[in-house]
Short mmCIF file of C-alpha atoms and ligand atoms in Angstrom, two decimals:
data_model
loop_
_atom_site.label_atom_id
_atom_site.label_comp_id
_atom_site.label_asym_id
_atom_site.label_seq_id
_atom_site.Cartn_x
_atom_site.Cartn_y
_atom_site.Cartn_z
CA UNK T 902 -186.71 182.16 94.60
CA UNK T 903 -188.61 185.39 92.63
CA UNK T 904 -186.73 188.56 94.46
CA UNK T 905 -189.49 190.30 96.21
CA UNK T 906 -190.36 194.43 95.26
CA UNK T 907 -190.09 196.21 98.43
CA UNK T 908 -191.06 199.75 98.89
CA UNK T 909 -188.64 202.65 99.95
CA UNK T 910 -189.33 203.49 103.67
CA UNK T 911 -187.70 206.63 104.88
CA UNK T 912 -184.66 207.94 102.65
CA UNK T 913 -182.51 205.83 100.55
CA UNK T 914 -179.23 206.58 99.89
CA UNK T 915 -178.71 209.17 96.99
CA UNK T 916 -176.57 208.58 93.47
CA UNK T 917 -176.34 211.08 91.04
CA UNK T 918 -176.98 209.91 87.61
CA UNK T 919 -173.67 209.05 85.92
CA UNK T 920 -174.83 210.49 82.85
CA UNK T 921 -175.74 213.89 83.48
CA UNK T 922 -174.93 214.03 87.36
CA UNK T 923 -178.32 215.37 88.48
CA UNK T 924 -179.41 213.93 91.57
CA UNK T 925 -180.84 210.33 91.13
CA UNK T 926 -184.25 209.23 93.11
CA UNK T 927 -184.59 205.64 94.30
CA UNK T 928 -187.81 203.96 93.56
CA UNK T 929 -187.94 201.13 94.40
CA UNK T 930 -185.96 197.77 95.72
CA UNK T 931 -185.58 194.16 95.28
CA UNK T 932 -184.22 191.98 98.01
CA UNK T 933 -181.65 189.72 96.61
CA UNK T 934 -180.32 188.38 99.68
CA UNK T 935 -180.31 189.33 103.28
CA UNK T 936 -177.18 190.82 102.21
CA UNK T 937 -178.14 191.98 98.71
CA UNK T 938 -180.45 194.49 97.57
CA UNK T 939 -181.10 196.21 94.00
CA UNK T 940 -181.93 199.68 94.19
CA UNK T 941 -184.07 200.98 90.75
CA UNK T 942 -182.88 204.63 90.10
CA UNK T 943 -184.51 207.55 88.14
CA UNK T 944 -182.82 210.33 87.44
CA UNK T 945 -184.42 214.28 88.17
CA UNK T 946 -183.71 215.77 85.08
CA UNK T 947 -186.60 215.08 83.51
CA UNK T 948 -184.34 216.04 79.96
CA UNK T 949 -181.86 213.28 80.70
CA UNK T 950 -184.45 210.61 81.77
CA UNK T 951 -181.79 208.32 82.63
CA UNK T 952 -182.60 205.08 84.80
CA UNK T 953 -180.66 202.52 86.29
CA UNK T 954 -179.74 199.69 89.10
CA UNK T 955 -177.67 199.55 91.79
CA UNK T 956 -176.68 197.14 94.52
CA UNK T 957 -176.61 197.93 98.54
CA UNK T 958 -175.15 195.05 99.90
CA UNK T 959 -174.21 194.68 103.57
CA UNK T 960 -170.39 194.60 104.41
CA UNK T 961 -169.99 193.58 107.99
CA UNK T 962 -170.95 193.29 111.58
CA UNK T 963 -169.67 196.00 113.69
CA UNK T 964 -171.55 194.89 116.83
CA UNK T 965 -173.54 191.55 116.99
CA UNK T 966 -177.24 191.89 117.59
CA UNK T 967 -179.14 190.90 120.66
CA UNK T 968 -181.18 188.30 118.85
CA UNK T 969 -178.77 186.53 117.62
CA UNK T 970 -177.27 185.96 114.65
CA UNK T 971 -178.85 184.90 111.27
CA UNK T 972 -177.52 181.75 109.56
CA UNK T 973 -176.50 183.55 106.99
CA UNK T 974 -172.64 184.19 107.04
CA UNK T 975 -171.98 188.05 107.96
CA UNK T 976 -168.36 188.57 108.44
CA UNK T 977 -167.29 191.14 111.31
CA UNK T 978 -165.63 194.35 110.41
CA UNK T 979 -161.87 195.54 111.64
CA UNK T 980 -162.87 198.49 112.93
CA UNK T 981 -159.06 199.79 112.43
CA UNK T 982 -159.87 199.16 108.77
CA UNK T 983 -162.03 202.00 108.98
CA UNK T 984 -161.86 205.89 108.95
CA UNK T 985 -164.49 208.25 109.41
CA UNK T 986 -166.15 210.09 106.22
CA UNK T 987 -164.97 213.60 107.82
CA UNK T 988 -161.17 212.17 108.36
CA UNK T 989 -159.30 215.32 107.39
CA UNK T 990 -156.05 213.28 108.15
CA UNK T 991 -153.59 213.60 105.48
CA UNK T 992 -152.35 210.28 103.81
CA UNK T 993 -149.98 207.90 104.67
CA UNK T 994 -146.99 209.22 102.20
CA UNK T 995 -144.52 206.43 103.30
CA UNK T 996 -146.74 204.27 100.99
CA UNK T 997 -144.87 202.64 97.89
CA UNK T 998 -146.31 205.32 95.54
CA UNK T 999 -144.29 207.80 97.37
CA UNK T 1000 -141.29 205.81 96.44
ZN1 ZN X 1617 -179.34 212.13 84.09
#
């Protein structure tokens, strides 16, 4: 099946360009999978001119929908497996590496 070009609605996620770390624009997308999508990047330093790919692929279910769910296998997520982006808390130093 030919992946199909979708445009960018709204705001997609930012990545600065790994070679000059400028702020990199999405431009457009190809649907892999349901799951799976390749993101086409430019980068805005127009003296670097840098552009690459990068996946956004879905991880888990958190809640299932109301509709249902797709045949498509989407695993559920631990939620105890996951911390906030703003967790200050310091980490666990009983770890092996503090051995
Ligand atoms: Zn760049």
């Amino acid at each position: 099946m030919k992946p199909i070009h979708l445009e960018i609605k709204g705001r997609a996620p930012g990545f600065p360009c790994p070679v000059c770390k400028e702020s990199g624009t999405a431009r457009t997308t190809e649907e892999i999978s349901r799951t799976l999508r390749r993101l086409y990047y430019r980068c805005s330093n127009i003296l670097c001119g840098h552009t690459w790919t990068a996946h956004l692929s879905f991880e888990g279910t958190l809640s299932p929908s109301r509709f249902g769910m797709p045949r498509v296998p989407l695993p559920m997520i631990d939620l105890e497996l996951i911390k906030p982006a703003n967790d200050d808390t310091p980490p666990d130093e009983s770890g092996p590496e503090a051995a």
